[in-house]
Structure formats: structure tokens, C-alpha cells
PDB file of C-alpha atoms in Angstrom:
ATOM      1  CA  PRO A   1      -0.008   0.003  -0.027  1.00 73.00           C
ATOM      2  CA  ILE A   2       1.066   3.561  -0.682  1.00 73.00           C
ATOM      3  CA  ASP A   3       1.869   5.756   2.323  1.00 82.00           C
ATOM      4  CA  PHE A   4       0.388   9.018   0.963  1.00 78.00           C
ATOM      5  CA  ALA A   5       1.770  10.969   4.004  1.00 85.00           C
ATOM      6  CA  LYS A   6       5.307  10.473   2.657  1.00 86.00           C
ATOM      7  CA  ILE A   7       4.550  11.692  -0.915  1.00 85.00           C
ATOM      8  CA  PRO A   8       5.273  15.392  -1.516  1.00 87.00           C
ATOM      9  CA  THR A   9       2.473  17.340  -3.132  1.00 86.00           C
ATOM     10  CA  PRO A  10       1.848  18.298  -5.887  1.00 89.00           C
ATOM     11  CA  THR A  11       3.477  15.344  -7.624  1.00 88.00           C
ATOM     12  CA  PHE A  12       2.586  12.806 -10.249  1.00 87.00           C
ATOM     13  CA  VAL A  13       2.398   9.272  -9.028  1.00 88.00           C
ATOM     14  CA  LEU A  14       2.853   6.551 -11.658  1.00 93.00           C
ATOM     15  CA  GLU A  15       1.778   2.959 -10.939  1.00 93.00           C
ATOM     16  CA  GLU A  16       4.292   0.645 -12.450  1.00 95.00           C
ATOM     17  CA  GLU A  17       1.953  -2.258 -12.839  1.00 96.00           C
ATOM     18  CA  LYS A  18      -0.492  -0.207 -14.847  1.00 96.00           C
ATOM     19  CA  LEU A  19       2.308   1.118 -17.096  1.00 97.00           C
ATOM     20  CA  ILE A  20       3.423  -2.498 -17.736  1.00 98.00           C
ATOM     21  CA  LYS A  21      -0.157  -3.528 -18.634  1.00 97.00           C
ATOM     22  CA  ASN A  22      -0.187  -0.746 -21.281  1.00 97.00           C
ATOM     23  CA  LEU A  23       3.218  -1.708 -22.572  1.00 98.00           C
ATOM     24  CA  GLU A  24       2.199  -5.325 -22.958  1.00 98.00           C
ATOM     25  CA  LYS A  25      -0.860  -4.282 -25.008  1.00 97.00           C
ATOM     26  CA  ILE A  26       1.275  -2.090 -27.226  1.00 97.00           C
ATOM     27  CA  LYS A  27       3.949  -4.737 -27.734  1.00 98.00           C
ATOM     28  CA  TYR A  28       1.236  -7.305 -28.509  1.00 98.00           C
ATOM     29  CA  VAL A  29      -0.112  -5.104 -31.303  1.00 97.00           C
ATOM     30  CA  ALA A  30       3.368  -4.470 -32.674  1.00 98.00           C
ATOM     31  CA  ASP A  31       4.396  -8.137 -32.604  1.00 98.00           C
ATOM     32  CA  THR A  32       1.131  -9.598 -33.925  1.00 98.00           C
ATOM     33  CA  ALA A  33       0.655  -7.045 -36.743  1.00 97.00           C
ATOM     34  CA  ASN A  34       4.378  -6.934 -37.494  1.00 97.00           C
ATOM     35  CA  VAL A  35       4.617  -3.157 -37.263  1.00 98.00           C
ATOM     36  CA  GLN A  36       7.003  -0.901 -35.337  1.00 98.00           C
ATOM     37  CA  ILE A  37       5.476   1.105 -32.481  1.00 98.00           C
ATOM     38  CA  ILE A  38       7.545   3.934 -31.150  1.00 98.00           C
ATOM     39  CA  MET A  39       6.883   6.287 -28.237  1.00 97.00           C
ATOM     40  CA  ALA A  40       6.110   9.948 -28.844  1.00 97.00           C
ATOM     41  CA  LEU A  41       7.701  12.099 -26.257  1.00 96.00           C
ATOM     42  CA  LYS A  42       5.226  14.909 -26.676  1.00 93.00           C
ATOM     43  CA  GLY A  43       2.639  12.499 -25.201  1.00 92.00           C
ATOM     44  CA  PHE A  44       4.825  10.949 -22.494  1.00 93.00           C
ATOM     45  CA  ALA A  45       8.382  11.907 -21.542  1.00 94.00           C
ATOM     46  CA  MET A  46       8.867  10.548 -17.993  1.00 94.00           C
ATOM     47  CA  TYR A  47      12.529   9.516 -18.469  1.00 95.00           C
ATOM     48  CA  SER A  48      12.770   7.799 -15.081  1.00 95.00           C
ATOM     49  CA  VAL A  49      10.739   4.913 -16.588  1.00 96.00           C
ATOM     50  CA  PHE A  50      12.618   4.827 -19.960  1.00 97.00           C
ATOM     51  CA  PRO A  51      14.629   1.694 -18.833  1.00 96.00           C
ATOM     52  CA  LEU A  52      11.358  -0.115 -18.320  1.00 97.00           C
ATOM     53  CA  ILE A  53       9.767   1.036 -21.581  1.00 97.00           C
ATOM     54  CA  LYS A  54      12.882   0.006 -23.498  1.00 96.00           C
ATOM     55  CA  LYS A  55      12.022  -3.554 -22.678  1.00 96.00           C
ATOM     56  CA  TYR A  56       8.944  -3.184 -24.823  1.00 97.00           C
ATOM     57  CA  VAL A  57       9.683  -0.606 -27.496  1.00 96.00           C
ATOM     58  CA  LYS A  58      13.092   0.351 -28.969  1.00 95.00           C
ATOM     59  CA  ALA A  59      12.595   3.786 -30.454  1.00 97.00           C
ATOM     60  CA  THR A  60      11.063   7.216 -29.853  1.00 98.00           C
ATOM     61  CA  THR A  61       9.798  10.224 -31.781  1.00 97.00           C
ATOM     62  CA  ALA A  62      10.474  13.849 -31.070  1.00 97.00           C
ATOM     63  CA  SER A  63       8.792  17.142 -32.148  1.00 96.00           C
ATOM     64  CA  SER A  64      11.508  19.551 -30.837  1.00 96.00           C
ATOM     65  CA  ILE A  65      15.257  19.658 -30.438  1.00 96.00           C
ATOM     66  CA  ASN A  66      14.997  19.159 -26.657  1.00 97.00           C
ATOM     67  CA  GLU A  67      12.799  16.066 -27.101  1.00 97.00           C
ATOM     68  CA  ALA A  68      15.232  14.730 -29.641  1.00 97.00           C
ATOM     69  CA  ARG A  69      18.150  15.261 -27.315  1.00 97.00           C
ATOM     70  CA  LEU A  70      16.251  13.619 -24.444  1.00 97.00           C
ATOM     71  CA  ALA A  71      15.355  10.670 -26.585  1.00 97.00           C
ATOM     72  CA  TYR A  72      18.853  10.214 -27.957  1.00 97.00           C
ATOM     73  CA  GLU A  73      20.630  10.554 -24.561  1.00 97.00           C
ATOM     74  CA  GLU A  74      18.224   8.842 -22.297  1.00 96.00           C
ATOM     75  CA  PHE A  75      16.431   6.223 -24.476  1.00 96.00           C
ATOM     76  CA  GLY A  76      18.471   5.195 -27.445  1.00 90.00           C
ATOM     77  CA  GLU A  77      19.816   6.167 -30.873  1.00 88.00           C
ATOM     78  CA  GLU A  78      16.709   5.478 -33.015  1.00 96.00           C
ATOM     79  CA  VAL A  79      15.034   8.748 -32.815  1.00 98.00           C
ATOM     80  CA  HIS A  80      12.345   9.741 -35.350  1.00 98.00           C
ATOM     81  CA  ALA A  81      11.499  13.443 -35.696  1.00 98.00           C
ATOM     82  CA  TYR A  82       8.855  15.682 -37.164  1.00 97.00           C
ATOM     83  CA  ALA A  83       8.402  19.370 -36.533  1.00 95.00           C
ATOM     84  CA  PRO A  84       6.290  22.009 -38.328  1.00 94.00           C
ATOM     85  CA  VAL A  85       9.335  24.312 -38.295  1.00 94.00           C
ATOM     86  CA  TYR A  86      13.082  23.575 -38.522  1.00 96.00           C
ATOM     87  CA  LEU A  87      15.550  26.427 -37.738  1.00 95.00           C
ATOM     88  CA  GLU A  88      18.782  26.795 -39.608  1.00 95.00           C
ATOM     89  CA  ASN A  89      20.827  27.081 -36.399  1.00 96.00           C
ATOM     90  CA  GLU A  90      19.385  23.798 -35.128  1.00 96.00           C
ATOM     91  CA  LEU A  91      20.153  21.641 -38.159  1.00 97.00           C
ATOM     92  CA  ALA A  92      23.402  20.197 -36.756  1.00 97.00           C
ATOM     93  CA  ASP A  93      21.557  19.080 -33.613  1.00 97.00           C
ATOM     94  CA  TRP A  94      18.714  17.481 -35.584  1.00 97.00           C
ATOM     95  CA  ALA A  95      21.316  15.657 -37.705  1.00 97.00           C
ATOM     96  CA  LYS A  96      23.203  14.495 -34.637  1.00 97.00           C
ATOM     97  CA  TYR A  97      20.169  13.144 -32.755  1.00 97.00           C
ATOM     98  CA  CYS A  98      17.865  11.751 -35.474  1.00 97.00           C
ATOM     99  CA  SER A  99      17.738   8.482 -37.364  1.00 97.00           C
ATOM    100  CA  HIS A 100      14.474   9.534 -39.226  1.00 98.00           C
ATOM    101  CA  LEU A 101      13.336  13.049 -40.033  1.00 98.00           C
ATOM    102  CA  THR A 102      10.082  14.106 -41.629  1.00 98.00           C
ATOM    103  CA  PHE A 103       9.595  17.426 -43.482  1.00 98.00           C
ATOM    104  CA  ASN A 104       6.299  19.291 -43.233  1.00 97.00           C
ATOM    105  CA  SER A 105       6.391  20.735 -46.763  1.00 96.00           C
ATOM    106  CA  LEU A 106       8.186  20.593 -50.029  1.00 97.00           C
ATOM    107  CA  ASN A 107       9.597  24.040 -49.337  1.00 96.00           C
ATOM    108  CA  GLN A 108      11.121  22.699 -46.183  1.00 97.00           C
ATOM    109  CA  TYR A 109      12.548  19.764 -48.000  1.00 97.00           C
ATOM    110  CA  GLU A 110      14.120  22.043 -50.612  1.00 97.00           C
ATOM    111  CA  ARG A 111      15.678  24.240 -47.950  1.00 97.00           C
ATOM    112  CA  PHE A 112      17.067  21.688 -45.673  1.00 97.00           C
ATOM    113  CA  TYR A 113      17.384  18.249 -47.224  1.00 97.00           C
ATOM    114  CA  GLN A 114      20.817  18.720 -48.752  1.00 97.00           C
ATOM    115  CA  LYS A 115      22.263  20.304 -45.628  1.00 97.00           C
ATOM    116  CA  LEU A 116      20.879  17.632 -43.283  1.00 97.00           C
ATOM    117  CA  SER A 117      22.050  14.740 -45.558  1.00 96.00           C
ATOM    118  CA  ILE A 118      25.541  16.192 -45.617  1.00 97.00           C
ATOM    119  CA  LEU A 119      25.587  16.443 -41.845  1.00 97.00           C
ATOM    120  CA  ASN A 120      24.325  12.931 -41.424  1.00 96.00           C
ATOM    121  CA  LYS A 121      24.185  10.624 -44.506  1.00 95.00           C
ATOM    122  CA  ASN A 122      22.285   7.912 -42.630  1.00 96.00           C
ATOM    123  CA  ILE A 123      19.065   9.860 -41.878  1.00 97.00           C
ATOM    124  CA  ALA A 124      15.931   8.386 -43.436  1.00 98.00           C
ATOM    125  CA  PHE A 125      13.869  11.333 -44.693  1.00 98.00           C
ATOM    126  CA  GLY A 126      10.070  11.614 -45.049  1.00 98.00           C
ATOM    127  CA  ILE A 127       7.357  13.927 -46.054  1.00 98.00           C
ATOM    128  CA  ARG A 128       4.251  14.629 -44.012  1.00 98.00           C
ATOM    129  CA  VAL A 129       1.055  14.331 -46.067  1.00 98.00           C
ATOM    130  CA  ASN A 130      -2.468  15.651 -45.535  1.00 96.00           C
ATOM    131  CA  PRO A 131      -4.988  12.875 -46.516  1.00 95.00           C
ATOM    132  CA  GLU A 132      -7.752  15.542 -46.097  1.00 93.00           C
ATOM    133  CA  TYR A 133      -9.636  13.200 -43.847  1.00 93.00           C
ATOM    134  CA  SER A 134      -9.939  13.340 -40.054  1.00 91.00           C
ATOM    135  CA  GLU A 135     -12.509  12.436 -37.389  1.00 91.00           C
ATOM    136  CA  VAL A 136     -11.125  14.823 -34.864  1.00 86.00           C
ATOM    137  CA  SER A 137     -14.069  16.889 -33.805  1.00 85.00           C
ATOM    138  CA  THR A 138     -12.149  19.911 -32.250  1.00 87.00           C
ATOM    139  CA  ASP A 139     -10.778  22.174 -34.930  1.00 88.00           C
ATOM    140  CA  LEU A 140      -7.787  23.155 -32.781  1.00 87.00           C
ATOM    141  CA  TYR A 141      -6.592  19.567 -32.984  1.00 86.00           C
ATOM    142  CA  ASN A 142      -7.651  18.779 -36.533  1.00 89.00           C
ATOM    143  CA  PRO A 143      -4.757  19.002 -38.987  1.00 91.00           C
ATOM    144  CA  CYS A 144      -7.049  18.443 -41.986  1.00 91.00           C
ATOM    145  CA  ILE A 145      -9.284  21.546 -41.557  1.00 91.00           C
ATOM    146  CA  ALA A 146      -9.489  23.916 -44.522  1.00 89.00           C
ATOM    147  CA  GLY A 147      -6.334  25.987 -44.772  1.00 89.00           C
ATOM    148  CA  SER A 148      -4.276  23.609 -42.706  1.00 89.00           C
ATOM    149  CA  ARG A 149      -0.473  23.933 -43.245  1.00 92.00           C
ATOM    150  CA  LEU A 150       0.323  20.594 -41.598  1.00 93.00           C
ATOM    151  CA  GLY A 151       1.401  18.225 -44.366  1.00 94.00           C
ATOM    152  CA  VAL A 152       1.157  18.295 -48.115  1.00 95.00           C
ATOM    153  CA  ARG A 153      -1.990  17.457 -50.037  1.00 95.00           C
ATOM    154  CA  ALA A 154      -1.841  14.832 -52.829  1.00 96.00           C
ATOM    155  CA  LYS A 155      -2.534  17.351 -55.568  1.00 96.00           C
ATOM    156  CA  ASP A 156       0.536  19.407 -54.466  1.00 96.00           C
ATOM    157  CA  LEU A 157       2.925  16.460 -54.632  1.00 96.00           C
ATOM    158  CA  PRO A 158       4.751  15.203 -57.816  1.00 95.00           C
ATOM    159  CA  THR A 159       4.035  11.677 -59.042  1.00 96.00           C
ATOM    160  CA  GLU A 160       7.517  10.515 -57.941  1.00 96.00           C
ATOM    161  CA  LEU A 161       8.968  10.849 -54.489  1.00 96.00           C
ATOM    162  CA  PRO A 162      11.548  13.725 -54.261  1.00 96.00           C
ATOM    163  CA  LYS A 163      15.215  12.698 -54.232  1.00 96.00           C
ATOM    164  CA  GLY A 164      16.163  11.188 -50.884  1.00 97.00           C
ATOM    165  CA  ILE A 165      12.675  10.857 -49.511  1.00 98.00           C
ATOM    166  CA  THR A 166      11.959   7.211 -48.490  1.00 98.00           C
ATOM    167  CA  GLY A 167       8.805   7.557 -46.411  1.00 98.00           C
ATOM    168  CA  LEU A 168       5.444   9.267 -45.991  1.00 98.00           C
ATOM    169  CA  HIS A 169       3.975  10.330 -42.705  1.00 98.00           C
ATOM    170  CA  PHE A 170       0.461  11.292 -41.683  1.00 97.00           C
ATOM    171  CA  HIS A 171      -0.841  12.364 -38.342  1.00 95.00           C
ATOM    172  CA  THR A 172      -4.704  12.913 -38.219  1.00 93.00           C
ATOM    173  CA  LEU A 173      -5.747  11.014 -35.133  1.00 91.00           C
ATOM    174  CA  CYS A 174      -6.205  12.263 -31.582  1.00 88.00           C
ATOM    175  CA  GLU A 175      -7.154   9.691 -28.920  1.00 87.00           C
ATOM    176  CA  ASN A 176      -8.982   7.754 -31.665  1.00 88.00           C
ATOM    177  CA  ASN A 177      -9.969   4.159 -32.113  1.00 93.00           C
ATOM    178  CA  SER A 178      -8.920   1.492 -34.723  1.00 94.00           C
ATOM    179  CA  TYR A 179     -12.060   2.178 -36.790  1.00 95.00           C
ATOM    180  CA  THR A 180     -10.944   5.761 -37.272  1.00 95.00           C
ATOM    181  CA  LEU A 181      -7.529   4.433 -38.360  1.00 96.00           C
ATOM    182  CA  GLU A 182      -9.276   2.117 -40.850  1.00 97.00           C
ATOM    183  CA  ASN A 183     -11.293   5.031 -42.365  1.00 96.00           C
ATOM    184  CA  THR A 184      -8.184   7.227 -42.492  1.00 96.00           C
ATOM    185  CA  LEU A 185      -6.197   4.492 -44.251  1.00 97.00           C
ATOM    186  CA  LYS A 186      -8.861   4.311 -46.896  1.00 97.00           C
ATOM    187  CA  ALA A 187      -8.410   8.019 -47.672  1.00 96.00           C
ATOM    188  CA  PHE A 188      -4.602   7.722 -47.384  1.00 97.00           C
ATOM    189  CA  THR A 189      -4.304   4.840 -49.806  1.00 97.00           C
ATOM    190  CA  GLN A 190      -6.827   6.298 -52.241  1.00 97.00           C
ATOM    191  CA  LYS A 191      -5.000   9.651 -52.526  1.00 97.00           C
ATOM    192  CA  PHE A 192      -1.369   8.494 -52.211  1.00 98.00           C
ATOM    193  CA  ASP A 193      -1.241   4.969 -53.631  1.00 97.00           C
ATOM    194  CA  GLY A 194       1.400   5.732 -56.271  1.00 97.00           C
ATOM    195  CA  LEU A 195       3.717   7.341 -53.796  1.00 98.00           C
ATOM    196  CA  ILE A 196       3.158   4.757 -51.091  1.00 98.00           C
ATOM    197  CA  LYS A 197       4.315   2.129 -53.554  1.00 97.00           C
ATOM    198  CA  GLN A 198       7.625   4.021 -53.838  1.00 98.00           C
ATOM    199  CA  CYS A 199       8.204   4.179 -50.085  1.00 98.00           C
ATOM    200  CA  GLU A 200      10.387   2.059 -47.794  1.00 98.00           C
ATOM    201  CA  TRP A 201       8.369   3.107 -44.765  1.00 98.00           C
ATOM    202  CA  VAL A 202       5.180   4.885 -43.735  1.00 98.00           C
ATOM    203  CA  ASN A 203       4.404   6.443 -40.451  1.00 98.00           C
ATOM    204  CA  PHE A 204       0.766   6.449 -39.249  1.00 97.00           C
ATOM    205  CA  GLY A 205       1.469   9.091 -36.597  1.00 94.00           C
ATOM    206  CA  GLY A 206      -0.027   9.066 -33.200  1.00 93.00           C
ATOM    207  CA  GLY A 207      -3.454   9.317 -31.611  1.00 91.00           C
ATOM    208  CA  HIS A 208      -3.919   5.471 -31.411  1.00 94.00           C
ATOM    209  CA  LEU A 209      -5.374   5.026 -27.999  1.00 94.00           C
ATOM    210  CA  MET A 210      -4.741   1.286 -27.927  1.00 95.00           C
ATOM    211  CA  SER A 211      -4.575   1.066 -24.069  1.00 95.00           C
ATOM    212  CA  HIS A 212      -8.090   2.408 -23.689  1.00 94.00           C
ATOM    213  CA  LYS A 213     -10.524  -0.172 -22.299  1.00 94.00           C
ATOM    214  CA  ASP A 214     -12.871   0.207 -25.331  1.00 94.00           C
ATOM    215  CA  TYR A 215     -10.048   0.068 -28.000  1.00 95.00           C
ATOM    216  CA  ASP A 216     -10.543  -2.959 -30.315  1.00 96.00           C
ATOM    217  CA  ILE A 217      -7.060  -4.310 -30.419  1.00 96.00           C
ATOM    218  CA  GLU A 218      -7.858  -7.345 -32.579  1.00 97.00           C
ATOM    219  CA  HIS A 219      -9.622  -5.050 -35.138  1.00 97.00           C
ATOM    220  CA  ALA A 220      -6.533  -2.766 -35.142  1.00 97.00           C
ATOM    221  CA  ILE A 221      -4.327  -5.771 -35.933  1.00 98.00           C
ATOM    222  CA  LYS A 222      -6.677  -6.808 -38.732  1.00 98.00           C
ATOM    223  CA  VAL A 223      -6.522  -3.303 -40.222  1.00 98.00           C
ATOM    224  CA  LEU A 224      -2.678  -3.213 -40.037  1.00 98.00           C
ATOM    225  CA  LYS A 225      -2.328  -6.614 -41.577  1.00 98.00           C
ATOM    226  CA  LYS A 226      -4.604  -5.640 -44.464  1.00 98.00           C
ATOM    227  CA  PHE A 227      -2.530  -2.609 -45.216  1.00 98.00           C
ATOM    228  CA  LYS A 228       0.730  -4.727 -45.101  1.00 97.00           C
ATOM    229  CA  GLU A 229      -0.937  -7.206 -47.458  1.00 97.00           C
ATOM    230  CA  GLN A 230      -1.570  -4.322 -49.810  1.00 97.00           C
ATOM    231  CA  TYR A 231       1.948  -2.971 -49.518  1.00 98.00           C
ATOM    232  CA  PRO A 232       4.108  -5.909 -48.385  1.00 96.00           C
ATOM    233  CA  HIS A 233       7.451  -4.194 -48.997  1.00 95.00           C
ATOM    234  CA  ILE A 234       6.695  -1.308 -46.578  1.00 97.00           C
ATOM    235  CA  LYS A 235       7.682  -0.909 -42.954  1.00 98.00           C
ATOM    236  CA  VAL A 236       4.799   0.447 -40.926  1.00 98.00           C
ATOM    237  CA  ILE A 237       5.532   2.755 -37.981  1.00 98.00           C
ATOM    238  CA  MET A 238       3.083   4.078 -35.362  1.00 97.00           C
ATOM    239  CA  GLU A 239       3.804   6.598 -32.710  1.00 96.00           C
ATOM    240  CA  PRO A 240       1.284   6.799 -29.942  1.00 93.00           C
ATOM    241  CA  GLY A 241       2.131   8.843 -26.865  1.00 90.00           C
ATOM    242  CA  ALA A 242      -0.856   8.949 -24.544  1.00 92.00           C
ATOM    243  CA  ALA A 243      -1.482   5.314 -24.982  1.00 95.00           C
ATOM    244  CA  PHE A 244       1.707   4.548 -23.075  1.00 96.00           C
ATOM    245  CA  ALA A 245       0.686   6.555 -19.955  1.00 93.00           C
ATOM    246  CA  TRP A 246      -3.080   6.213 -20.292  1.00 95.00           C
ATOM    247  CA  GLN A 247      -4.531   6.002 -16.721  1.00 94.00           C
ATOM    248  CA  THR A 248      -1.332   4.796 -15.198  1.00 95.00           C
ATOM    249  CA  GLY A 249      -1.245   7.394 -12.430  1.00 90.00           C
ATOM    250  CA  TYR A 250      -2.680  10.512 -10.960  1.00 84.00           C
ATOM    251  CA  LEU A 251      -1.793  13.954  -9.763  1.00 83.00           C
TER     252      LEU A 251
END
């Protein structure tokens, strides 16, 4: 039992058994569907439990330089990154910390690809795309609303992947279920089929709340396997954040 009198306040108390239960679910999906699930630090960055998490997942994803550094130094060397903005004076750090880096736009790619690839020739580069489909009800969190500048629409992309780009990335879910993922993949494959076939990897982003009690894990596995049957050569990456820490503690 917890002796609450000895815990300073305010503080966040994480229950390790609940975290392990979430990790087991996440690893089960990854292993059964043969996909890579990585941890998004913007959703959970409690580095004191990184040694435990590393027993279940091997990589992280960052959305800022500080997250990338934390991931690289405290978790491991496979660090995926996406940011809406990259600054010229941070390129050397991005190149140092990242194994994968996704651009938000073609303009961003044209400005920074050459410089980053010179700094680190081993980075796998991607482009974020906008499938123009989302079931997120709050506009503030919906990257597919009219006028969105998050990701590139299909009509604005060439028919061939730009030089050095090996992956596509979408992020349109927010604490959603596997049925939303299924609907999103229909839009994604319909709009980007030609480019997907040229990829080595695709990243389905975050928002997959697979540790929620009502999340249909078996349906998620079915959806993921169907995608992999359609594109058997492609590595699938998912990057939930909240799912790792979902209801594992309290303030």
C-alpha cells in the first residue's frame, strides 16, 4: 500500500503495474501485426521509466530539439523526428540526434534536405502528407481543416517521391480508435497509392489510444495486416504517446 503521507504534493504518481499492462498491449499489437510502435515524447516523456519502456519498444519520436536530445541521450539512438518548423541554427543538432526526419512541406525539404544529408548521410527522410480526412471533432486539434499547413496534399505532390525521400507520414488521429484508423487509411491509400508504392516506410502518426478499455485491439491488428498485405514491402511505424501513460497514475 502507498503511504500517501510520505509523498510530497503536488506530484505525479505513476503505478508501474498499470504502465506495464499498457506496454504489454502495445507490444502485442506491434508483434502480432508486424509493425513498429515507437513512443512519442510529446505524449509521455517521463524519463525515469525509460529503462522499463525500452524492454517493450526500442525507439522514440520527437517534435522539438530538446525532445530529440532527451530521446537520444536517455532512451536510445533510433530517434524519429517531425516538426512543423526547423531552424537553420538547429540543423546540426537534428542531424546528430535523429535516425529519421520528416519534413512538413516541399519548401522545407528544398531548404534543408541537402544540408541535413551532408551532416548525417544515414538519416531516413520523409514527407508529412495531408490525407484530407480526419474524425477529430475539435478544430484546434484537426490537422485536416481547410487552410491547414500541416502536411502536403496529394494534388501538391509530384508523381514521384523527391530525391532522398523514402517515407510518408500522416498524423490525423487524436485519442481515436482502430475504426478511425481504418477510415483514415482508406483516404490515405486512395490519394497516395502511387507514392506509397515507392516508399520504404510509412508512419501512421499518433493518436492510437490502444490502451483504452474500449479500444478494439484485434480489429486494429486486422486493419494493419490488411495494409501490409496491400503494400508488403513497406515498414509500418506508429507513434502513440498518450497510450503509453493512459490511466497509469494521478496527480
